[in-house]
Short mmCIF file of C-alpha atoms and ligand atoms in Angstrom, two decimals:
data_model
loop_
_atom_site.label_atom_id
_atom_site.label_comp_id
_atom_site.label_asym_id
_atom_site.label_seq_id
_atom_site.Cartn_x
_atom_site.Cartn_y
_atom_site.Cartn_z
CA UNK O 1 -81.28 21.24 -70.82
CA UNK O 2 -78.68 19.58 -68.40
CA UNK O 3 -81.70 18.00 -66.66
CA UNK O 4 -82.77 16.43 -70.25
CA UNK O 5 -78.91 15.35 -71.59
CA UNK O 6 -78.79 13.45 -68.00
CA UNK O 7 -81.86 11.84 -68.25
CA UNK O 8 -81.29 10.57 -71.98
CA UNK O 9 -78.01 9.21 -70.69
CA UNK O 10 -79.61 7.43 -68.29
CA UNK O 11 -82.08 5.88 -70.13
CA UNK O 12 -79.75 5.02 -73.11
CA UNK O 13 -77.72 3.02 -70.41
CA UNK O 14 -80.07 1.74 -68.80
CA UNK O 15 -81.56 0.22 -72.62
CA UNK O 16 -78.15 -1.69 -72.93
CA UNK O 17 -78.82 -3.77 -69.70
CA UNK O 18 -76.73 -0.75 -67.31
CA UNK O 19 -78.49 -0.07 -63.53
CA UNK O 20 -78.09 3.05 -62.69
CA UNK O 21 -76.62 3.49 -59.32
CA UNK O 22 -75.94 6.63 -56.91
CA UNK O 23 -72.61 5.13 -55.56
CA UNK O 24 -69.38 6.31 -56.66
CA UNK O 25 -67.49 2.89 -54.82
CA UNK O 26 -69.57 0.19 -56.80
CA UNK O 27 -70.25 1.83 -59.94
CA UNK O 28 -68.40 0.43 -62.94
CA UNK O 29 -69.36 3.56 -65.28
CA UNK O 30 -69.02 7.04 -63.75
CA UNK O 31 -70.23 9.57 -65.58
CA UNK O 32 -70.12 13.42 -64.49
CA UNK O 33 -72.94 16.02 -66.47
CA UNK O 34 -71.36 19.28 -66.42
CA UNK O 35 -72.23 22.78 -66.96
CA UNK O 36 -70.24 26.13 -67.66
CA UNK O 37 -72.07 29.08 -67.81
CA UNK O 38 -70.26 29.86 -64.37
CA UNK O 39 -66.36 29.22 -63.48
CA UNK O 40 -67.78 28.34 -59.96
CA UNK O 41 -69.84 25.13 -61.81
CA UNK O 42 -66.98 24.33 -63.79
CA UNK O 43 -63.72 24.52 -61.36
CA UNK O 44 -66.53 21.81 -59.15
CA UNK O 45 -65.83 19.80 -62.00
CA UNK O 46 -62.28 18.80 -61.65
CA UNK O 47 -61.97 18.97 -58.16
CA UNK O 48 -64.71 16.34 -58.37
CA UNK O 49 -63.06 14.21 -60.88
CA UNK O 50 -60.26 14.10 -58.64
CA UNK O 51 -62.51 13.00 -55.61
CA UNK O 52 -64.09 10.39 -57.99
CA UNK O 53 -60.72 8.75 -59.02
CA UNK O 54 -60.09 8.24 -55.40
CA UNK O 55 -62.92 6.57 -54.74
CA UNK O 56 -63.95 4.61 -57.61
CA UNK O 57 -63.12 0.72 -58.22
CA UNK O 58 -59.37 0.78 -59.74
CA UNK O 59 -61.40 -0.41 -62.82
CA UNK O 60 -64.29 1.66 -63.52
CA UNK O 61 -64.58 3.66 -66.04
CA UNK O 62 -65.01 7.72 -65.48
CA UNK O 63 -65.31 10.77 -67.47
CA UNK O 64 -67.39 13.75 -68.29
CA UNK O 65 -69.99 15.10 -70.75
CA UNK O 66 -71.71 18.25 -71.20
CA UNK O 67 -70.27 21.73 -71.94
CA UNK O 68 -66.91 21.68 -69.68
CA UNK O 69 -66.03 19.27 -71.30
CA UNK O 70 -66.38 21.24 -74.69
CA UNK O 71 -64.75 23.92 -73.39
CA UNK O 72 -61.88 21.43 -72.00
CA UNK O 73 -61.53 19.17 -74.48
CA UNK O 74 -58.54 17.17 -75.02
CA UNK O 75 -57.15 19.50 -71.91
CA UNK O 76 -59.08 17.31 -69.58
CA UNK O 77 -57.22 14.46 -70.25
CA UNK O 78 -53.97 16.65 -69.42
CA UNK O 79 -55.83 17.47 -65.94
CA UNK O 80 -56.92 14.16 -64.84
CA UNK O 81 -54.84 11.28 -66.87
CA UNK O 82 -57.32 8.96 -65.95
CA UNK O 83 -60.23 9.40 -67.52
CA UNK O 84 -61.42 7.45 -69.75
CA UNK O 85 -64.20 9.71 -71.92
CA UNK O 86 -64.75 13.46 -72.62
CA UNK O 87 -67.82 14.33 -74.61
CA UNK O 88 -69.69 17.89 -75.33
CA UNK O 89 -73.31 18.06 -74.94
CA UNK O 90 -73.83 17.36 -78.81
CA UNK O 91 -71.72 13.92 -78.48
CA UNK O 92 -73.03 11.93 -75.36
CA UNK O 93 -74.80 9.60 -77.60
CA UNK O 94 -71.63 7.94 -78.62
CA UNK O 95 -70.71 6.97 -74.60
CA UNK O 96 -71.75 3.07 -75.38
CA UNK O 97 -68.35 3.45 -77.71
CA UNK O 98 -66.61 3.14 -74.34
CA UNK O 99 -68.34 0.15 -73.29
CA UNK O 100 -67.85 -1.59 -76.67
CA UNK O 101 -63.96 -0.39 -76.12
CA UNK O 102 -63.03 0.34 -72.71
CA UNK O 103 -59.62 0.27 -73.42
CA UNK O 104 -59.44 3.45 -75.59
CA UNK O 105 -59.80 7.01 -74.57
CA UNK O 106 -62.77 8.53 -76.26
CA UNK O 107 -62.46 12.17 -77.03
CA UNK O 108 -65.43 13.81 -79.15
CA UNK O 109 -66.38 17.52 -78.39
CA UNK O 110 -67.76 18.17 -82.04
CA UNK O 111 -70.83 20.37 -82.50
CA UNK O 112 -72.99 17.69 -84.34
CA UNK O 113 -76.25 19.95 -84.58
CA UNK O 114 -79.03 17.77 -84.12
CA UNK O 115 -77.65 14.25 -85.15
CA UNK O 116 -77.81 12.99 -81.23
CA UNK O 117 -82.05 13.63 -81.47
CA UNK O 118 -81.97 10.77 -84.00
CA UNK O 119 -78.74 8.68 -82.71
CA UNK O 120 -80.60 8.24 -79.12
CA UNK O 121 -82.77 5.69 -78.62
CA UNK O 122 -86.92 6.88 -77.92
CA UNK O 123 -87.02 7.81 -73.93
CA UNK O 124 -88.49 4.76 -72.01
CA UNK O 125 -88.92 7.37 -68.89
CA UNK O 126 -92.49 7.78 -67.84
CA UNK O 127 -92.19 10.97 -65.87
CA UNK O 128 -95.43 13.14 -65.31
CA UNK O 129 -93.26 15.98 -67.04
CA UNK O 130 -91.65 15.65 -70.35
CA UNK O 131 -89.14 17.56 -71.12
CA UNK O 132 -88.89 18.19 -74.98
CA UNK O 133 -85.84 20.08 -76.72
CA UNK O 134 -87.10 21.82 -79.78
CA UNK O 135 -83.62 23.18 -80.42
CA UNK O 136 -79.97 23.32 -79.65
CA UNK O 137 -77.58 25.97 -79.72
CA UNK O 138 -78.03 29.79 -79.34
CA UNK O 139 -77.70 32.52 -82.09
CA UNK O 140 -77.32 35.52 -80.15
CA UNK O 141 -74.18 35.16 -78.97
CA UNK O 142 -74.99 37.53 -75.34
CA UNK O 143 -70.96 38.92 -74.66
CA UNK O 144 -71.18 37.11 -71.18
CA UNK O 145 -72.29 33.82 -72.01
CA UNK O 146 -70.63 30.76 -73.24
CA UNK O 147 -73.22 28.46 -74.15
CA UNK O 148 -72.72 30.13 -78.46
CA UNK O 149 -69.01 28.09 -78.01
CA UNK O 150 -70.39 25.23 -76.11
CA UNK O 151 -73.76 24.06 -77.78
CA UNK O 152 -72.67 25.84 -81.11
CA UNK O 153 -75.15 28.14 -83.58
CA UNK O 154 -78.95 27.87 -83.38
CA UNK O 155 -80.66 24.82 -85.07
CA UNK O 156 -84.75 24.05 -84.72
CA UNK O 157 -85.28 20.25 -84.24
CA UNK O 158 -87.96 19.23 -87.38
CA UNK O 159 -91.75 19.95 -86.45
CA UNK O 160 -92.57 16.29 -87.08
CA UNK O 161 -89.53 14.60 -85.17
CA UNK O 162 -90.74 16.57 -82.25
CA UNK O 163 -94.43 15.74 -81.90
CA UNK O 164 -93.22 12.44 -82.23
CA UNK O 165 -91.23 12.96 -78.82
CA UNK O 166 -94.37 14.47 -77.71
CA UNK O 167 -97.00 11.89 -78.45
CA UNK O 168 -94.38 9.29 -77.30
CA UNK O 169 -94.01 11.40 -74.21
CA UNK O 170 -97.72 11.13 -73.89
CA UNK O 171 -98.46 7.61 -74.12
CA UNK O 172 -95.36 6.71 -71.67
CA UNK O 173 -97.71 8.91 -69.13
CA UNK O 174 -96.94 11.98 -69.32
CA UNK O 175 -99.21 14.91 -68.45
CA UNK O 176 -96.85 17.79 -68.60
CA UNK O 177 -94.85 19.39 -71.51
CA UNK O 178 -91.77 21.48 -71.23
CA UNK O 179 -90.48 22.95 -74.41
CA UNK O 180 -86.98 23.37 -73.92
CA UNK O 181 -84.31 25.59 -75.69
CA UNK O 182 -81.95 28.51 -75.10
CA UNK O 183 -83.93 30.39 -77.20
CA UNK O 184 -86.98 28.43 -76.80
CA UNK O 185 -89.77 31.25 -78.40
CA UNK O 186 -87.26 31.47 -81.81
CA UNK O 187 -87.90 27.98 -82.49
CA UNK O 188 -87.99 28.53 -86.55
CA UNK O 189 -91.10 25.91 -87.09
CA UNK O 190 -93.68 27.79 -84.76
CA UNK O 191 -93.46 27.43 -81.32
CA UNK O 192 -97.03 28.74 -81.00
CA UNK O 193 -98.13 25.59 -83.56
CA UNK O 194 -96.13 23.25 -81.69
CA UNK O 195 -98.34 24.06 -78.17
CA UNK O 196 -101.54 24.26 -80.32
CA UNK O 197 -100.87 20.92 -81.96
CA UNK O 198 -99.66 19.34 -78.23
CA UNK O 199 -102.96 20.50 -76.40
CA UNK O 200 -105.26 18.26 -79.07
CA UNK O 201 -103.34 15.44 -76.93
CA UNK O 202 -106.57 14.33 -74.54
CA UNK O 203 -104.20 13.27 -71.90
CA UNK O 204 -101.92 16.42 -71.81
CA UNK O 205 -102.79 18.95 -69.34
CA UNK O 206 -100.24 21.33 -69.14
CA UNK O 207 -97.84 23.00 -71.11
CA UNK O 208 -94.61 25.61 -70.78
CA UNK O 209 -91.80 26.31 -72.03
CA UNK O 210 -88.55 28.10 -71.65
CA UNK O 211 -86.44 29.63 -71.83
CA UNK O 212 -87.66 32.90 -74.03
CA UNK O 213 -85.33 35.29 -75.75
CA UNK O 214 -87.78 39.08 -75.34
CA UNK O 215 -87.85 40.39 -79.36
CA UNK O 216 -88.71 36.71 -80.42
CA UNK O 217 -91.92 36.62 -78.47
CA UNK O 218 -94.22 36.67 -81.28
CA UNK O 219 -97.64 38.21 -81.34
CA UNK O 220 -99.36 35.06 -81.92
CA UNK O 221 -97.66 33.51 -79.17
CA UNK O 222 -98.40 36.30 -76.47
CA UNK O 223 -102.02 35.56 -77.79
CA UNK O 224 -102.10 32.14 -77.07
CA UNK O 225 -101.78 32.74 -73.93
CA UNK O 226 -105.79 34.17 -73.84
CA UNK O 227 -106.35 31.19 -76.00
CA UNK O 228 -105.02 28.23 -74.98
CA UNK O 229 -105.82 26.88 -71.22
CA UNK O 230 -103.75 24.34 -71.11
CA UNK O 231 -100.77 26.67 -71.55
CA UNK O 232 -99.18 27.65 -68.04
CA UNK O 233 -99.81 31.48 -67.00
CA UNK O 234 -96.03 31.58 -66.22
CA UNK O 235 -93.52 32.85 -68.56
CA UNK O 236 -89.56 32.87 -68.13
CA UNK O 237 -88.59 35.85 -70.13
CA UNK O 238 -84.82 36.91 -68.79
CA UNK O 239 -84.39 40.30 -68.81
CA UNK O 240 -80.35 39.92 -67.18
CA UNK O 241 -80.32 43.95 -66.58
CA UNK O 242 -82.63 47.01 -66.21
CA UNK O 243 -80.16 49.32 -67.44
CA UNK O 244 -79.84 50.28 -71.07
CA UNK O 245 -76.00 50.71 -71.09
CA UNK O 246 -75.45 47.81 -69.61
CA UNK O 247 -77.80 45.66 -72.20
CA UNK O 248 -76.33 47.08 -74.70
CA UNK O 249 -72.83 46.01 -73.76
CA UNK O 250 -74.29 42.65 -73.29
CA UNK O 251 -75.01 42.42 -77.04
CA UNK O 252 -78.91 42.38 -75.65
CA UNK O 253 -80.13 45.14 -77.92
CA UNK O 254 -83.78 45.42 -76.92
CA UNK O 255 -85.55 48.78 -75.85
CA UNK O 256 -86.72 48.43 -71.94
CA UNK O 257 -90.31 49.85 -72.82
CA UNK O 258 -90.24 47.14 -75.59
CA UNK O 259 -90.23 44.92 -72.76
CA UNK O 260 -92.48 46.54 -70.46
CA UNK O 261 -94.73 46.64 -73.71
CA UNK O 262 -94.66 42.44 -73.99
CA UNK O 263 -95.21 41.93 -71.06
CA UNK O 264 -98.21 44.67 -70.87
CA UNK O 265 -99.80 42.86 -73.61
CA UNK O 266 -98.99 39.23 -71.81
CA UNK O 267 -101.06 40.63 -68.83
CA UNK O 268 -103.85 42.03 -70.79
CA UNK O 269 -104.62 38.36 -72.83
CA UNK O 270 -103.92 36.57 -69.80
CA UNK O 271 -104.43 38.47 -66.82
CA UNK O 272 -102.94 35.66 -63.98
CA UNK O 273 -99.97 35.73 -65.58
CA UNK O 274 -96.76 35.80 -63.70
CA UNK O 275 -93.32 36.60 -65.01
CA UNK O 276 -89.82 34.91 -64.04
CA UNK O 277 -86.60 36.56 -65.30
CA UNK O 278 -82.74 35.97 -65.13
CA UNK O 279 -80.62 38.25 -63.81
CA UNK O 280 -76.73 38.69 -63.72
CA UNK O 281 -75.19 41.49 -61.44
CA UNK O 282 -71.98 42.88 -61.66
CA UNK O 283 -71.44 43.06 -65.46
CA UNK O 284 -68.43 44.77 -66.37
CA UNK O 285 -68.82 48.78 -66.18
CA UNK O 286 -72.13 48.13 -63.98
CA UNK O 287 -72.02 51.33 -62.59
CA UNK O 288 -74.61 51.28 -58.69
CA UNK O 289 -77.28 53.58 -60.96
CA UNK O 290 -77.02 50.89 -63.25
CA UNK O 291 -78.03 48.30 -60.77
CA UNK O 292 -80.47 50.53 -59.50
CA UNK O 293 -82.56 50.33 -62.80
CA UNK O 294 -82.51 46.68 -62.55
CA UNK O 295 -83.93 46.64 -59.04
CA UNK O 296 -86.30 48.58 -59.99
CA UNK O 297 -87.45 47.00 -62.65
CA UNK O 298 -87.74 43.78 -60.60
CA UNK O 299 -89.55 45.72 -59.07
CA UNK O 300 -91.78 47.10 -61.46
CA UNK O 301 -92.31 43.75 -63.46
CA UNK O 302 -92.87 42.27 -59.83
CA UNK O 303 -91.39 38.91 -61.04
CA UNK O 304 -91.44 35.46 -59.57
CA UNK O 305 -89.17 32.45 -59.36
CA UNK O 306 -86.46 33.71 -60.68
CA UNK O 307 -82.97 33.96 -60.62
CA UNK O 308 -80.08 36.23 -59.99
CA UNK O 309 -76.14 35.38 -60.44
CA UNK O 310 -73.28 37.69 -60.20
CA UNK O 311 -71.53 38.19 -63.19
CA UNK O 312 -68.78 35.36 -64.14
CA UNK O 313 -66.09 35.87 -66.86
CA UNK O 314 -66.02 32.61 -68.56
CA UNK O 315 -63.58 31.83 -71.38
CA UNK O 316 -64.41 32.28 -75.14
CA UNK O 317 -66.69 35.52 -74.19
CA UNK O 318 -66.44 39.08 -74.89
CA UNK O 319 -67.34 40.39 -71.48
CA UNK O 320 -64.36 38.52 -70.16
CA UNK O 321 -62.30 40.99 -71.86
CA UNK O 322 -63.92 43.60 -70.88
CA UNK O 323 -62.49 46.49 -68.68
CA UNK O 324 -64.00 47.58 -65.73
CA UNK O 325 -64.46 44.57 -63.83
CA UNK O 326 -66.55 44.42 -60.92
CA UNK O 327 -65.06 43.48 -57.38
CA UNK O 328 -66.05 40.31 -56.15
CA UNK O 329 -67.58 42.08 -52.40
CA UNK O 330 -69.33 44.73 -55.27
CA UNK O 331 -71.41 42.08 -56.94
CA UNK O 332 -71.81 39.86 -53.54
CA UNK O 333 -73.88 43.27 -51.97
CA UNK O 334 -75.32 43.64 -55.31
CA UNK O 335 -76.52 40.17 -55.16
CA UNK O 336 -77.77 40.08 -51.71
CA UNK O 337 -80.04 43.48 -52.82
CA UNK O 338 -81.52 42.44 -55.63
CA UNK O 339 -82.03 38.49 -54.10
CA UNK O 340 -83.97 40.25 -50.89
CA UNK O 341 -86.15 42.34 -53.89
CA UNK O 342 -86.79 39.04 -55.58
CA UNK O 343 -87.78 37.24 -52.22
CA UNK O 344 -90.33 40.17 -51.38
CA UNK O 345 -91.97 39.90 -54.72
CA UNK O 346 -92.35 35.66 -53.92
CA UNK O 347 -93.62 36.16 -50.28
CA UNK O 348 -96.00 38.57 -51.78
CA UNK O 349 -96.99 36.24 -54.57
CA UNK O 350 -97.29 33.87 -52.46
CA UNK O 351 -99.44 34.99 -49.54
CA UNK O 352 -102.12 36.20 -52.72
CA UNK O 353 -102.54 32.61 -53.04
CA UNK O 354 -103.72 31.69 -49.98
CA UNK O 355 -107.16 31.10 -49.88
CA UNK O 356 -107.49 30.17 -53.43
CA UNK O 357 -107.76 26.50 -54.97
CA UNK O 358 -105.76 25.40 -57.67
CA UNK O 359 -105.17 22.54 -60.42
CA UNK O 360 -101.15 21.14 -59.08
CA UNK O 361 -98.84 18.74 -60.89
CA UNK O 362 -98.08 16.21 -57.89
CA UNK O 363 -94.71 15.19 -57.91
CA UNK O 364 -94.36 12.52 -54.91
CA UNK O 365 -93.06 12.46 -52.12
CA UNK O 366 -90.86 14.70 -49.67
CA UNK O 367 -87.63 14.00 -48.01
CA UNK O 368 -89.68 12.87 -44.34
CA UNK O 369 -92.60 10.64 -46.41
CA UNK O 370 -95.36 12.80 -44.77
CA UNK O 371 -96.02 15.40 -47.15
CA UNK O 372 -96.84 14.91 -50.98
CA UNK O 373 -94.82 17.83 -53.19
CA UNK O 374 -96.58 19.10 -55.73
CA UNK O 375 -96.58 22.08 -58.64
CA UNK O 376 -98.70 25.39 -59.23
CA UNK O 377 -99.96 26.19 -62.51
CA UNK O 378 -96.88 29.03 -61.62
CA UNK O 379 -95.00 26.58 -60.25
CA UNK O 380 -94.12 27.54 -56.95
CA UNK O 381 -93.78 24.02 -54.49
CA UNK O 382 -96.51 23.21 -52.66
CA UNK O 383 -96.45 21.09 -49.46
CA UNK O 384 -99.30 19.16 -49.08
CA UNK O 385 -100.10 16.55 -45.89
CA UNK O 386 -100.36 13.59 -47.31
CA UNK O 387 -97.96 10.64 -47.75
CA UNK O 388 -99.08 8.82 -50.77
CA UNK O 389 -99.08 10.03 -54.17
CA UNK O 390 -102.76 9.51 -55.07
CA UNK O 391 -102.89 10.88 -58.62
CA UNK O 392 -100.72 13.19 -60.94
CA UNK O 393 -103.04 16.10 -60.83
CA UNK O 394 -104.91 17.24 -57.71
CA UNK O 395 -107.29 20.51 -57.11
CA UNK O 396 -105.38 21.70 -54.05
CA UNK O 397 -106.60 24.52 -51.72
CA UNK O 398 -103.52 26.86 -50.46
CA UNK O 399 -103.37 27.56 -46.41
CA UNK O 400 -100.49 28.47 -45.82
CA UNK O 401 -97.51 30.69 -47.81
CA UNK O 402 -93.94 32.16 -47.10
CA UNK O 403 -91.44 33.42 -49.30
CA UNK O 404 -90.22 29.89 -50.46
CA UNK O 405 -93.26 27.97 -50.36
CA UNK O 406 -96.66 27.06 -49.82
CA UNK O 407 -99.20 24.45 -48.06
CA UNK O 408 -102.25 23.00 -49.14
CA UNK O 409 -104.71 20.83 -48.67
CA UNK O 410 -106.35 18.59 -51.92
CA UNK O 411 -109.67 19.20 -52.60
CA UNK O 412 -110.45 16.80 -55.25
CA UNK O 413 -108.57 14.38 -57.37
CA UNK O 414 -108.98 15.97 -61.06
CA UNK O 415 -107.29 12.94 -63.15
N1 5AD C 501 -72.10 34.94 -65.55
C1 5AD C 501 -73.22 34.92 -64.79
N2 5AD C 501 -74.39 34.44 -65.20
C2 5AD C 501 -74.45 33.96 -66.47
N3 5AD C 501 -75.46 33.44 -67.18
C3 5AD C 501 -75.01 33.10 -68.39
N4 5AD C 501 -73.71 33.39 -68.50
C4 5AD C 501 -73.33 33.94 -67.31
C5 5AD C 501 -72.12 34.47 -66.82
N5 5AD C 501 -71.02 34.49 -67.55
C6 5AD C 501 -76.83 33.33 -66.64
C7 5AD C 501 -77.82 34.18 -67.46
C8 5AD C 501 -78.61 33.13 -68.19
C9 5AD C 501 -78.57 31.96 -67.23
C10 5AD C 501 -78.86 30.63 -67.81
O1 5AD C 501 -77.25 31.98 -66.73
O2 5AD C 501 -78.63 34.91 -66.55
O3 5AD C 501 -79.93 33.56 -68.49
FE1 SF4 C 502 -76.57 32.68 -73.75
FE2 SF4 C 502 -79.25 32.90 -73.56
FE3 SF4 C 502 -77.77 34.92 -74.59
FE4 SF4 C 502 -78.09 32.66 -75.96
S1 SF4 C 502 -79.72 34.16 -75.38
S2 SF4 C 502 -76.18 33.75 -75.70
S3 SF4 C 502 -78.06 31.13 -74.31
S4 SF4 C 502 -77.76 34.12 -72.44
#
């Protein structure tokens, strides 16, 4: 979602005659995307501010957006008197106010809902993926998590508004869809319509989405998956614990064989499926036989791509208050287990593919200019030899895995 606010930034900048530029010295508009679902992420954020103001031309303007700065709010300004702008994740479409009045401090951390999908001009990005928000906010309010404060109650973006998005998404180029929302699969208009309606789109090939709350997976959306080709067999489906007590102190109140059942009936419509979870370690009163369940249920589930964090109390949360916090060196070893599980299950994963050709997403070019980098319909990375990107999607035969990723060779050029 970060990815997506920065990107609409850019190109609403970028429509009032701004050039974006990666230097902090020149720039004469600074601006700094933040997140907070972790204190680690968020303390960055001042420390960078204060390495910005350094740095920056005496008379460039600087601030944030995003969700620190929703949880900061007019604080910010307390912490660094320079800034010039603070604005949460549902406000960033009012930044050109700074521009038209540089001389004012701008201060708007409202939760608007949905009013910035209209306020921002169309996206004149023609990436290969599109990523589409379908809503904002998050209803389930999880103890740990502070996204509920920062990006405010659940709303679905209008059916209509976003096939708009989609089919402009599609004639700027774009191949891919990505469906985005914290609780992508409880979008209240039909998520499974949305993907149906997207994949009579000629020129789109592939579609996801994330990320997936477990009791909102519907039964016509697992079937899709059997159904619909152009849908990815790759599903991110957090589970954040394996242990019963410890999901039910995170206010996630689903049954683990309800789960096991999803994703059961996930594997049985679409057998090449793969599953990618989150996972948080370390939750207050995580006792180690608690942990223990979740390994083995990463285990168990044999997941992919996914990841792990150790627990962080952020402010505005339940959890935080929680007794029975876990010691730091606790969740590090705890962390360090469960990352080496998660690794195993990728090598393995990984090394299955070898051998087999597949239909990738080619993204461009690596770092050195030799290799093209390109996606899996599971998206794993896949290092191919070859230095110019030849065409978006390429049949690519895998030779070569390890746990992080893998190499290929293209077969044929499919569009
Ligand atoms: N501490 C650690 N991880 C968290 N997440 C959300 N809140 C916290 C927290 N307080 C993780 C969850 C979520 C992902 C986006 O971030 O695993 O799925
Ligand atoms: Fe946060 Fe996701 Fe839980 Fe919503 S479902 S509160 S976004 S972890």
């Amino acid at each position: 979602m970060n990815v997506y606010d920065g990107q609409r930034i850019v190109s609403m900048l970028c429509g009032r005659g701004l050039i974006q530029t990666e230097n902090v010295a020149t720039a004469d508009l600074i601006i700094l995307n933040t997140c907070a679902v972790r204190e680690k992420a968020s303390n960055k954020v001042f420390s960078e501010l204060g390495r910005i103001r350094d740095r920056k031309k005496p008379d460039a303007l600087f601030g944030i957006v995003g969700c620190v700065a929703r949880e900061e709010g007019a604080n910010a300004f307390r912490r660094i008197p320079e800034l010039n702008f603070v604005l949460g994740p549902q406000s960033y479409h009012k930044l050109p106010e700074i521009l038209d009045n540089p001389d004012a401090r701008l201060l708007n951390v409202d939760l608007s809902g949905l009013e910035k999908f209209d306020a921002l001009p169309p996206s004149t990005e023609s990436p290969a993926v599109a990523y589409i928000p379908i809503q904002e906010g998050c209803d389930h309010c999880c103890t740990y998590c502070i996204v509920p404060y920062t990006r405010g109650r659940e709303l679905s973006r209008d059916f209509d508004d976003v096939m708009r998005d989609v089919l402009d998404a599609a004639d700027n180029g774009a191949i891919e869809i990505c469906f985005l929302g914290q609780n992508v699969n409880g979008y209240k208009n039909s998520l499974a319509n949305l993907i149906r309606e997207t994949a009579k789109i000629d020129s789109i090939k592939r579609i996801r989405f994330t990320s997936s709350y477990p009791t909102e997976m519907s039964d016509d959306l697992i079937a899709l998956f059997g159904t619909e080709p152009k849908l990815l067999p790759f599903l991110n489906m957090p589970i954040q614990s394996g242990s019963p007590d410890v999901l039910t102190r995170m206010n996630r109140p689903y049954n683990l064989d309800l789960y096991i059942d999803i994703v059961n009936k996930l594997r049985s419509v679409r057998p090449d499926i793969q599953i990618s979870s989150d996972f948080i370690v370390g939750f207050p009163g995580e006792t180690d036989s608690d942990f223990e369940m979740t390994c083995d249920i990463a285990q168990k589930i044999g997941y992919i791509n996914s990841y792990s964090f150790k627990y962080s109390p952020r402010p505005h949360t339940a959890a935080a208050l929680m007794k029975d916090q876990i010691p730091e060196s606790v969740k590090k070893q705890r962390l360090k287990i469960l990352d080496d599980i998660l690794t195993e299950n990728n090598r393995q994963f990984n090394e299955s593919c070898i051998g087999k050709t597949m239909s990738c997403l080619v993204e461009g070019p690596d770092k050195t200019g030799r290799h093209l980098l390109a996606r899996t319909p599971w998206m794993q990375q896949v290092i191919v030899n070859a230095s110019t990107k030849t065409a978006p999607l390429q049949s690519i035969r895998i030779t070569n895995a390890n746990k992080c990723s893998l190499r290929g060779e293209i077969v044929k050029t499919e569009l």
